């Protein structure tokens, strides 16, 4: 292709070694295992991570949640604040999410032991005398931002929360949560793999349209992570931002008539376990106040209509098992939905953890190579007790257009 030959080949970023089947907590190339004793897990825990959508948990309710292999309980106190504690009562180990919210604490349903925001047991109603030793389960701080509940599961004082000023402007901010049955890292790599858009998603009839020309990919490290550029022959250079350690930011065509520009998107990929993850997507739609209500109604209807159709899990299973051809996937009325289904199938097709030793990365994968290099560099520093890169807490809006 002429574009590819126009410049010198990009600097070769060598492939990373294999991830061994047996986990080694010192393997600086293993980004997919995220338990508390793994390097990647320790690294992810140094950042605020979304754990729930705020609107999904009412005051006085508690739910079980999984974060990076840890089973936890999220509850919402009488004040409306969120708290994240362990999922096993320190008394005789029943599941704490079945307990009752009591003020700003949570009481176990079995014998009524009560836990505060830090996971400290502050009351044991069935005991005539207090214990002579502290009773504590896990407890992690929570904050709300962009409609999401964030938690900090690392050691010491939490860092500043990330902040994205372009989400403050006029417009509407909405979030969405989806569980995916494969490693979070596959999804992060997919998000900076613009070369797949013009092929995999070529049949997605996005409103506003996309340019299906396969772009020339370039990339560079930045103060917040990296930027992946997709250049096309019309001179348009689209940028996708990767915000360390597990957030990407891109622009997406509008899906509602009153929107005046492409949407600003944020997508966190948070492992619940090593073989699955949760995506928290935040959308900033550009539209004036008088259209907010109609936008909400439109969005609500879109999700309700989709819920009545064949579940995505079933479609994915049909395609992966050969009962349906990829090009026969039914269009369910939304380009964004079609894109999600297509992405789900190809990432499931990689296996729940991709076997990297069989990959052959090319020039179009240069951003993925750089991402792995950055991650390995940071995990090496973490392993060796050396200083880590101090990433910026914000990033500019991604550039739109294709
Ligand atoms: S098991 Fe929770 S109070 Fe007894
Ligand atoms: Fe995609």
Short mmCIF file of C-alpha atoms and ligand atoms in Angstrom, two decimals:
data_model
loop_
_atom_site.label_atom_id
_atom_site.label_comp_id
_atom_site.label_asym_id
_atom_site.label_seq_id
_atom_site.Cartn_x
_atom_site.Cartn_y
_atom_site.Cartn_z
CA UNK A 1 0.00 0.00 0.00
CA UNK A 2 1.45 3.35 -0.97
CA UNK A 3 0.91 4.96 2.41
CA UNK A 4 2.88 2.19 4.10
CA UNK A 5 5.83 2.71 1.79
CA UNK A 6 5.88 6.49 2.03
CA UNK A 7 7.89 6.58 5.27
CA UNK A 8 10.65 4.54 6.81
CA UNK A 9 9.51 1.48 8.75
CA UNK A 10 8.76 2.38 12.37
CA UNK A 11 11.27 1.40 15.00
CA UNK A 12 10.87 -2.27 15.81
CA UNK A 13 9.39 -2.84 19.24
CA UNK A 14 10.31 -6.45 19.88
CA UNK A 15 7.71 -8.99 20.88
CA UNK A 16 7.37 -9.73 24.54
CA UNK A 17 8.24 -13.17 25.94
CA UNK A 18 5.51 -15.67 26.60
CA UNK A 19 3.34 -15.74 29.65
CA UNK A 20 4.10 -19.06 31.32
CA UNK A 21 1.19 -21.34 32.21
CA UNK A 22 2.39 -21.36 35.80
CA UNK A 23 2.09 -17.91 37.35
CA UNK A 24 5.28 -16.30 38.49
CA UNK A 25 4.65 -13.25 40.67
CA UNK A 26 7.91 -11.69 39.36
CA UNK A 27 7.05 -11.98 35.65
CA UNK A 28 7.13 -8.41 34.35
CA UNK A 29 5.45 -9.51 31.10
CA UNK A 30 2.37 -10.96 32.77
CA UNK A 31 -0.33 -8.26 32.68
CA UNK A 32 -3.31 -10.58 32.81
CA UNK A 33 -3.11 -12.11 36.28
CA UNK A 34 -4.22 -9.44 38.72
CA UNK A 35 -4.53 -11.07 42.15
CA UNK A 36 -3.18 -9.09 45.10
CA UNK A 37 0.21 -10.85 45.01
CA UNK A 38 0.88 -10.42 41.27
CA UNK A 39 2.87 -7.56 39.78
CA UNK A 40 0.04 -6.46 37.48
CA UNK A 41 -2.44 -6.69 40.36
CA UNK A 42 -0.19 -4.61 42.58
CA UNK A 43 0.24 -2.08 39.79
CA UNK A 44 -3.49 -1.74 39.04
CA UNK A 45 -4.17 -1.32 42.76
CA UNK A 46 -2.06 1.84 42.78
CA UNK A 47 -4.85 3.63 40.84
CA UNK A 48 -8.50 4.43 41.50
CA UNK A 49 -10.68 1.84 39.78
CA UNK A 50 -14.41 1.92 39.02
CA UNK A 51 -16.31 -0.73 40.96
CA UNK A 52 -19.99 0.04 40.24
CA UNK A 53 -22.42 2.50 38.69
CA UNK A 54 -23.71 4.82 41.42
CA UNK A 55 -27.32 4.79 40.18
CA UNK A 56 -27.43 0.99 40.36
CA UNK A 57 -27.19 0.83 44.15
CA UNK A 58 -29.90 2.40 46.29
CA UNK A 59 -29.35 3.79 49.77
CA UNK A 60 -29.58 0.97 52.32
CA UNK A 61 -28.59 -1.78 49.86
CA UNK A 62 -25.49 -3.98 49.66
CA UNK A 63 -24.20 -6.18 46.81
CA UNK A 64 -21.38 -8.67 46.27
CA UNK A 65 -18.71 -7.46 43.84
CA UNK A 66 -15.49 -9.00 42.52
CA UNK A 67 -12.41 -6.88 41.93
CA UNK A 68 -9.17 -8.39 40.61
CA UNK A 69 -9.96 -11.75 42.15
CA UNK A 70 -11.06 -10.34 45.52
CA UNK A 71 -14.62 -11.02 46.67
CA UNK A 72 -16.00 -7.89 48.29
CA UNK A 73 -19.20 -6.19 49.46
CA UNK A 74 -20.26 -2.76 48.27
CA UNK A 75 -22.88 -1.02 50.38
CA UNK A 76 -24.52 2.40 50.41
CA UNK A 77 -24.99 4.05 53.79
CA UNK A 78 -27.88 6.21 55.00
CA UNK A 79 -26.01 9.35 53.85
CA UNK A 80 -25.84 8.02 50.28
CA UNK A 81 -22.08 7.35 50.50
CA UNK A 82 -20.56 4.11 49.19
CA UNK A 83 -18.34 1.72 51.14
CA UNK A 84 -16.38 -1.33 50.01
CA UNK A 85 -15.49 -4.02 52.55
CA UNK A 86 -14.60 -7.74 52.53
CA UNK A 87 -17.27 -10.30 51.74
CA UNK A 88 -16.78 -12.63 54.72
CA UNK A 89 -17.86 -11.82 58.24
CA UNK A 90 -14.95 -12.07 60.71
CA UNK A 91 -17.16 -14.07 63.09
CA UNK A 92 -18.03 -17.25 61.23
CA UNK A 93 -17.54 -16.26 57.65
CA UNK A 94 -20.95 -15.82 56.12
CA UNK A 95 -21.41 -13.62 53.06
CA UNK A 96 -21.63 -10.04 54.27
CA UNK A 97 -23.60 -8.69 51.31
CA UNK A 98 -26.64 -10.47 52.78
CA UNK A 99 -26.38 -8.17 55.82
CA UNK A 100 -28.28 -5.00 56.68
CA UNK A 101 -27.04 -1.47 56.17
CA UNK A 102 -27.09 0.30 59.53
CA UNK A 103 -26.34 4.03 59.30
CA UNK A 104 -22.90 4.22 57.67
CA UNK A 105 -22.08 0.62 58.59
CA UNK A 106 -23.07 -2.91 57.63
CA UNK A 107 -24.44 -5.50 60.04
CA UNK A 108 -23.97 -9.22 59.37
CA UNK A 109 -27.28 -11.04 58.95
CA UNK A 110 -26.16 -14.03 61.06
CA UNK A 111 -25.41 -12.63 64.55
CA UNK A 112 -25.41 -8.91 63.89
CA UNK A 113 -21.73 -8.02 64.01
CA UNK A 114 -21.36 -4.52 62.58
CA UNK A 115 -18.59 -3.18 60.32
CA UNK A 116 -17.68 0.42 59.65
CA UNK A 117 -16.37 2.02 56.46
CA UNK A 118 -12.84 0.69 57.07
CA UNK A 119 -14.00 -2.90 57.63
CA UNK A 120 -13.40 -2.66 61.39
CA UNK A 121 -15.92 -4.62 63.46
CA UNK A 122 -17.39 -2.07 65.86
CA UNK A 123 -20.20 -4.07 67.51
CA UNK A 124 -20.83 -7.70 68.46
CA UNK A 125 -24.33 -7.75 70.00
CA UNK A 126 -24.13 -11.40 71.08
CA UNK A 127 -20.87 -10.93 73.06
CA UNK A 128 -21.08 -9.95 76.72
CA UNK A 129 -17.59 -8.39 76.56
CA UNK A 130 -15.71 -6.78 73.64
CA UNK A 131 -12.91 -8.87 72.12
CA UNK A 132 -9.41 -8.20 73.44
CA UNK A 133 -8.03 -7.98 69.91
CA UNK A 134 -9.04 -5.86 66.89
CA UNK A 135 -11.42 -7.52 64.46
CA UNK A 136 -11.03 -6.25 60.95
CA UNK A 137 -11.83 -7.32 57.40
CA UNK A 138 -10.79 -5.55 54.19
CA UNK A 139 -12.05 -2.00 53.71
CA UNK A 140 -11.31 0.30 50.78
CA UNK A 141 -12.17 3.99 50.28
CA UNK A 142 -14.77 4.94 47.67
CA UNK A 143 -15.46 8.13 45.71
CA UNK A 144 -18.05 9.07 43.11
CA UNK A 145 -17.17 10.59 39.75
CA UNK A 146 -18.92 10.67 36.35
CA UNK A 147 -21.75 8.56 37.73
CA UNK A 148 -19.37 5.77 38.78
CA UNK A 149 -18.19 4.57 42.18
CA UNK A 150 -14.39 4.37 42.31
CA UNK A 151 -12.29 2.56 44.87
CA UNK A 152 -8.65 2.54 45.83
CA UNK A 153 -7.35 -0.91 46.78
CA UNK A 154 -3.64 -0.12 47.07
CA UNK A 155 -1.42 0.49 50.03
CA UNK A 156 -0.97 3.86 51.70
CA UNK A 157 -2.65 7.14 50.89
CA UNK A 158 -4.71 7.08 47.66
CA UNK A 159 -3.47 9.25 44.79
CA UNK A 160 -5.57 12.10 43.41
CA UNK A 161 -8.63 10.99 41.47
CA UNK A 162 -8.36 11.27 37.68
CA UNK A 163 -10.09 14.34 36.31
CA UNK A 164 -11.29 15.07 32.78
CA UNK A 165 -12.36 18.72 32.42
CA UNK A 166 -13.89 18.20 28.98
CA UNK A 167 -16.60 16.12 30.65
CA UNK A 168 -17.65 19.19 32.69
CA UNK A 169 -18.89 21.25 29.76
CA UNK A 170 -22.37 21.56 28.37
CA UNK A 171 -23.79 18.22 27.42
CA UNK A 172 -24.85 15.05 29.07
CA UNK A 173 -22.76 12.44 30.85
CA UNK A 174 -24.11 8.89 31.00
CA UNK A 175 -22.44 5.62 31.90
CA UNK A 176 -22.88 1.98 31.11
CA UNK A 177 -21.53 -1.29 32.51
CA UNK A 178 -20.97 -4.56 30.61
CA UNK A 179 -19.35 -7.85 31.71
CA UNK A 180 -17.09 -9.53 29.16
CA UNK A 181 -15.88 -13.16 29.37
CA UNK A 182 -12.16 -12.64 28.70
CA UNK A 183 -9.11 -10.81 30.09
CA UNK A 184 -9.33 -7.04 30.51
CA UNK A 185 -6.00 -6.66 28.71
CA UNK A 186 -7.38 -8.03 25.43
CA UNK A 187 -10.02 -5.32 25.53
CA UNK A 188 -7.48 -2.61 26.25
CA UNK A 189 -5.41 -3.74 23.29
CA UNK A 190 -8.50 -3.85 21.09
CA UNK A 191 -9.22 -0.23 21.96
CA UNK A 192 -5.89 0.96 20.51
CA UNK A 193 -6.13 -1.32 17.49
CA UNK A 194 -7.71 1.08 15.03
CA UNK A 195 -6.65 -1.08 12.09
CA UNK A 196 -9.51 -3.47 12.85
CA UNK A 197 -12.28 -0.87 12.56
CA UNK A 198 -12.42 -0.68 8.78
CA UNK A 199 -12.54 -4.47 8.51
CA UNK A 200 -14.36 -5.94 11.51
CA UNK A 201 -16.86 -3.09 11.82
CA UNK A 202 -17.20 -2.28 8.15
CA UNK A 203 -20.80 -3.45 8.14
CA UNK A 204 -21.82 -1.28 11.14
CA UNK A 205 -24.17 1.37 9.80
CA UNK A 206 -23.15 4.10 12.23
CA UNK A 207 -25.15 7.26 12.02
CA UNK A 208 -22.76 9.82 10.59
CA UNK A 209 -20.79 7.05 8.93
CA UNK A 210 -17.22 5.93 9.35
CA UNK A 211 -14.39 5.83 6.89
CA UNK A 212 -13.61 2.19 6.23
CA UNK A 213 -10.18 2.84 4.77
CA UNK A 214 -7.58 0.90 6.75
CA UNK A 215 -5.50 3.56 8.51
CA UNK A 216 -1.74 3.79 8.90
CA UNK A 217 -1.06 3.41 12.62
CA UNK A 218 1.51 5.38 14.58
CA UNK A 219 1.93 5.91 18.29
CA UNK A 220 3.84 7.77 20.95
CA UNK A 221 4.19 7.68 24.71
CA UNK A 222 2.64 10.66 26.47
CA UNK A 223 2.44 12.16 29.95
CA UNK A 224 -0.75 10.17 30.63
CA UNK A 225 0.01 6.93 28.77
CA UNK A 226 0.15 6.73 25.01
CA UNK A 227 -1.63 8.03 21.96
CA UNK A 228 -2.48 5.86 18.98
CA UNK A 229 -2.95 7.71 15.69
CA UNK A 230 -4.79 6.39 12.67
CA UNK A 231 -3.90 8.32 9.50
CA UNK A 232 -6.00 8.10 6.37
CA UNK A 233 -5.38 9.26 2.81
CA UNK A 234 -7.82 12.19 3.22
CA UNK A 235 -5.33 13.71 5.69
CA UNK A 236 -7.45 12.98 8.77
CA UNK A 237 -5.43 11.73 11.74
CA UNK A 238 -7.64 10.26 14.42
CA UNK A 239 -6.22 9.97 17.93
CA UNK A 240 -7.15 7.47 20.60
CA UNK A 241 -5.82 8.15 24.08
CA UNK A 242 -4.64 5.39 26.39
CA UNK A 243 -4.65 6.58 29.98
CA UNK A 244 -2.52 4.39 32.23
CA UNK A 245 -3.13 1.86 33.48
CA UNK A 246 -6.51 0.65 32.10
CA UNK A 247 -8.55 3.44 30.54
CA UNK A 248 -8.96 4.43 26.92
CA UNK A 249 -10.58 7.52 25.50
CA UNK A 250 -11.89 7.94 21.98
CA UNK A 251 -14.46 9.88 19.96
CA UNK A 252 -17.54 8.15 18.62
CA UNK A 253 -20.10 9.29 16.06
CA UNK A 254 -23.37 10.59 17.55
CA UNK A 255 -26.42 8.35 17.70
CA UNK A 256 -29.14 10.91 18.43
CA UNK A 257 -30.28 13.70 16.06
CA UNK A 258 -29.81 16.63 18.51
CA UNK A 259 -26.12 15.82 19.15
CA UNK A 260 -23.91 18.52 17.64
CA UNK A 261 -20.56 16.71 17.61
CA UNK A 262 -18.92 13.33 18.04
CA UNK A 263 -19.21 11.90 21.54
CA UNK A 264 -16.30 11.91 24.01
CA UNK A 265 -15.94 8.40 25.36
CA UNK A 266 -14.08 6.89 28.32
CA UNK A 267 -13.78 3.15 28.78
CA UNK A 268 -12.28 1.52 31.87
CA UNK A 269 -11.61 -2.22 31.63
CA UNK A 270 -11.51 -3.61 35.14
CA UNK A 271 -10.71 -7.26 35.84
CA UNK A 272 -13.19 -8.95 38.16
CA UNK A 273 -11.13 -12.13 37.77
CA UNK A 274 -8.31 -13.12 35.43
CA UNK A 275 -10.60 -14.54 32.75
CA UNK A 276 -13.28 -11.85 32.70
CA UNK A 277 -13.67 -8.14 33.22
CA UNK A 278 -16.17 -5.31 33.50
CA UNK A 279 -16.23 -2.35 31.15
CA UNK A 280 -17.39 0.99 32.51
CA UNK A 281 -18.11 3.27 29.58
CA UNK A 282 -18.79 6.96 30.15
CA UNK A 283 -20.29 8.96 27.29
CA UNK A 284 -20.25 12.75 27.04
CA UNK A 285 -22.90 13.63 24.46
CA UNK A 286 -22.81 17.15 23.04
CA UNK A 287 -26.34 18.56 23.21
CA UNK A 288 -28.11 21.43 24.88
CA UNK A 289 -30.19 21.20 28.03
CA UNK A 290 -33.56 21.13 26.30
CA UNK A 291 -32.63 17.86 24.59
CA UNK A 292 -31.42 16.02 27.71
CA UNK A 293 -34.74 14.44 28.56
CA UNK A 294 -35.35 13.21 25.03
CA UNK A 295 -31.81 11.82 24.90
CA UNK A 296 -32.37 9.85 28.11
CA UNK A 297 -35.67 8.49 26.77
CA UNK A 298 -34.06 7.55 23.46
CA UNK A 299 -31.21 5.76 25.23
CA UNK A 300 -33.54 3.97 27.63
CA UNK A 301 -35.67 2.75 24.73
CA UNK A 302 -32.59 1.59 22.85
CA UNK A 303 -31.52 -0.62 25.77
CA UNK A 304 -35.06 -1.86 26.37
CA UNK A 305 -35.46 -2.80 22.70
CA UNK A 306 -32.12 -4.62 22.75
CA UNK A 307 -33.13 -6.52 25.90
CA UNK A 308 -36.08 -8.00 24.00
CA UNK A 309 -33.89 -9.38 21.21
CA UNK A 310 -31.67 -12.47 21.03
CA UNK A 311 -29.08 -12.04 23.80
CA UNK A 312 -25.55 -11.19 22.63
CA UNK A 313 -24.25 -14.25 24.49
CA UNK A 314 -26.42 -16.46 22.30
CA UNK A 315 -25.34 -14.74 19.07
CA UNK A 316 -21.68 -15.02 20.09
CA UNK A 317 -22.12 -18.69 20.91
CA UNK A 318 -23.86 -19.32 17.57
CA UNK A 319 -21.04 -17.69 15.59
CA UNK A 320 -18.22 -19.24 17.61
CA UNK A 321 -19.74 -22.71 17.30
CA UNK A 322 -20.35 -22.38 13.56
CA UNK A 323 -24.15 -22.21 13.60
CA UNK A 324 -24.17 -18.66 12.26
CA UNK A 325 -21.81 -16.96 9.85
CA UNK A 326 -20.15 -13.75 11.02
CA UNK A 327 -21.68 -11.76 8.17
CA UNK A 328 -25.16 -13.06 9.04
CA UNK A 329 -25.19 -11.52 12.54
CA UNK A 330 -28.60 -9.82 12.71
CA UNK A 331 -28.63 -6.03 12.81
CA UNK A 332 -30.54 -5.11 15.96
CA UNK A 333 -31.15 -1.44 15.19
CA UNK A 334 -27.97 0.19 16.50
CA UNK A 335 -24.50 0.50 15.04
CA UNK A 336 -22.99 0.69 18.52
CA UNK A 337 -24.68 -2.60 19.44
CA UNK A 338 -23.40 -4.24 16.25
CA UNK A 339 -19.88 -3.06 17.05
CA UNK A 340 -20.11 -4.48 20.58
CA UNK A 341 -21.25 -7.87 19.28
CA UNK A 342 -18.50 -8.00 16.68
CA UNK A 343 -15.84 -7.02 19.22
CA UNK A 344 -17.19 -9.54 21.74
CA UNK A 345 -16.97 -12.40 19.26
CA UNK A 346 -13.46 -11.70 18.01
CA UNK A 347 -12.11 -11.18 21.54
CA UNK A 348 -13.84 -14.34 22.79
CA UNK A 349 -12.30 -16.02 19.76
CA UNK A 350 -8.83 -15.19 21.13
CA UNK A 351 -9.56 -17.31 24.22
CA UNK A 352 -10.22 -15.90 27.67
CA UNK A 353 -6.48 -15.19 27.90
CA UNK A 354 -4.85 -14.86 24.49
CA UNK A 355 -1.88 -17.17 23.87
CA UNK A 356 0.64 -14.48 23.03
CA UNK A 357 3.39 -16.93 22.16
CA UNK A 358 1.55 -17.70 18.92
CA UNK A 359 1.07 -14.08 17.85
CA UNK A 360 2.87 -12.40 14.95
CA UNK A 361 2.62 -8.67 15.49
CA UNK A 362 3.10 -6.40 12.50
CA UNK A 363 3.44 -2.67 11.85
CA UNK A 364 -0.27 -2.10 12.41
CA UNK A 365 0.22 -3.44 15.96
CA UNK A 366 2.80 -0.84 16.89
CA UNK A 367 0.62 0.78 19.58
CA UNK A 368 -0.02 -2.62 21.19
CA UNK A 369 3.72 -3.27 21.22
CA UNK A 370 4.41 0.10 22.81
CA UNK A 371 1.68 -0.49 25.40
CA UNK A 372 3.22 -3.83 26.40
CA UNK A 373 6.65 -2.23 26.56
CA UNK A 374 5.40 0.52 28.89
CA UNK A 375 3.62 -1.99 31.12
CA UNK A 376 6.71 -4.22 31.33
CA UNK A 377 8.89 -1.24 32.14
CA UNK A 378 6.60 -0.15 34.98
CA UNK A 379 6.24 -3.70 36.35
CA UNK A 380 10.04 -4.07 36.29
CA UNK A 381 10.38 -0.87 38.34
CA UNK A 382 7.69 -2.08 40.74
CA UNK A 383 9.38 -5.47 41.15
CA UNK A 384 12.78 -3.85 41.76
CA UNK A 385 11.49 -1.15 44.10
CA UNK A 386 12.52 1.60 41.65
CA UNK A 387 10.51 4.80 40.98
CA UNK A 388 7.48 4.42 38.74
CA UNK A 389 6.45 6.95 36.10
CA UNK A 390 4.20 9.56 37.64
CA UNK A 391 1.36 9.69 35.10
CA UNK A 392 -0.71 12.85 34.62
CA UNK A 393 -4.15 12.73 36.25
CA UNK A 394 -5.86 14.15 33.18
CA UNK A 395 -5.73 14.03 29.39
CA UNK A 396 -7.03 16.13 26.49
CA UNK A 397 -10.18 15.17 24.57
CA UNK A 398 -9.53 12.68 21.80
CA UNK A 399 -9.70 13.97 18.24
CA UNK A 400 -12.77 13.02 16.27
CA UNK A 401 -13.39 12.30 12.64
CA UNK A 402 -12.35 9.49 10.39
S1 LIG B 1 -21.19 -14.88 61.03
FE1 LIG B 1 -21.45 -12.74 60.94
S2 LIG B 1 -22.11 -12.22 62.93
FE2 LIG B 1 -21.85 -14.37 63.04
FE1 LIG B 2 -13.89 -2.84 17.71
#
